[in-house]
CSV table of C-alpha atoms in Angstrom, one decimal:
chain,number,residue,atom,x,y,z
F,1,MET,CA,-23.4,-5.8,-19.2
F,2,VAL,CA,-23.3,-3.2,-16.4
F,3,SER,CA,-26.4,-2.3,-14.4
F,4,TYR,CA,-26.8,0.7,-12.2
F,5,LYS,CA,-30.3,-0.2,-10.9
F,6,LYS,CA,-28.9,-0.4,-7.4
F,7,LEU,CA,-27.7,3.3,-7.8
F,8,TRP,CA,-31.1,4.6,-8.8
F,9,LYS,CA,-32.7,2.7,-6.0
F,10,LEU,CA,-30.2,4.1,-3.5
F,11,LEU,CA,-30.9,7.6,-4.7
F,12,ILE,CA,-34.6,7.0,-4.1
F,13,ASP,CA,-33.9,5.7,-0.6
F,14,LYS,CA,-31.8,8.8,0.2
F,15,ASP,CA,-34.6,11.0,-1.4
F,16,MET,CA,-32.0,12.4,-3.9
F,17,LYS,CA,-32.4,13.3,-7.6
F,18,LYS,CA,-29.8,12.7,-10.2
F,19,LYS,CA,-29.0,16.5,-10.3
F,20,ASP,CA,-28.3,16.2,-6.5
F,21,LEU,CA,-25.9,13.3,-7.2
F,22,CYS,CA,-24.1,15.4,-9.8
F,23,GLU,CA,-23.6,18.3,-7.3
F,24,LYS,CA,-22.7,16.2,-4.3
F,25,ALA,CA,-20.2,13.9,-6.2
F,26,GLY,CA,-18.9,16.6,-8.5
F,27,ILE,CA,-19.7,14.6,-11.6
F,28,SER,CA,-21.2,15.8,-15.0
F,29,THR,CA,-24.7,15.3,-16.0
F,30,ALA,CA,-23.3,13.5,-19.1
F,31,SER,CA,-21.9,10.8,-16.8
F,32,VAL,CA,-25.2,10.3,-15.1
F,33,THR,CA,-27.0,10.1,-18.5
F,34,LYS,CA,-24.5,7.5,-19.6
F,35,MET,CA,-25.2,5.5,-16.4
F,36,GLY,CA,-28.9,5.9,-17.1
F,37,LYS,CA,-28.3,3.9,-20.3
F,38,ASN,CA,-26.2,1.4,-18.5
F,39,GLY,CA,-23.0,2.7,-20.2
F,40,TYR,CA,-19.5,2.5,-19.0
F,41,VAL,CA,-18.1,5.3,-16.9
F,42,THR,CA,-14.5,5.6,-15.4
F,43,THR,CA,-13.6,4.1,-12.0
F,44,GLU,CA,-12.9,7.8,-10.9
F,45,ILE,CA,-16.6,8.6,-11.5
F,46,LEU,CA,-17.7,5.5,-9.6
F,47,ASP,CA,-15.3,6.4,-6.7
F,48,LYS,CA,-16.7,9.9,-6.5
F,49,ILE,CA,-20.2,8.5,-6.3
F,50,CYS,CA,-19.2,6.0,-3.6
F,51,VAL,CA,-17.6,8.8,-1.5
F,52,ALA,CA,-20.6,11.1,-1.9
F,53,LEU,CA,-23.1,8.5,-1.0
F,54,ASP,CA,-20.9,6.8,1.6
F,55,CYS,CA,-21.3,3.3,0.1
F,56,LYS,CA,-19.3,0.7,-1.8
F,57,VAL,CA,-19.1,0.1,-5.5
F,58,GLU,CA,-21.1,-3.1,-5.3
F,59,ASP,CA,-23.9,-1.0,-3.6
F,60,ILE,CA,-24.3,1.1,-6.8
F,61,MET,CA,-23.6,-1.3,-9.7
F,62,GLU,CA,-23.4,-4.9,-10.8
F,63,VAL,CA,-22.1,-6.7,-13.7
F,64,THR,CA,-24.4,-9.2,-15.4
F,65,THR,CA,-23.4,-11.8,-18.0
F,66,GLU,CA,-26.4,-11.5,-20.1
F,67,GLU,CA,-28.8,-8.8,-21.3
F,68,GLU,CA,-31.9,-8.4,-19.2
């Protein structure tokens, strides 16, 4: 299972809303909605987020072996 809890915490730390992330990273609200449900998004989306937030992929997501 993929978890994006780290991304949501990072947005809070940077005082950003999901809408701000969409604008800054150039991604769709549908992608952010999918991530909100811990769904899978493309590596291109993850790359755009990392560039926009100046972070590494492990700073925004983690893969867990079990449902939490």
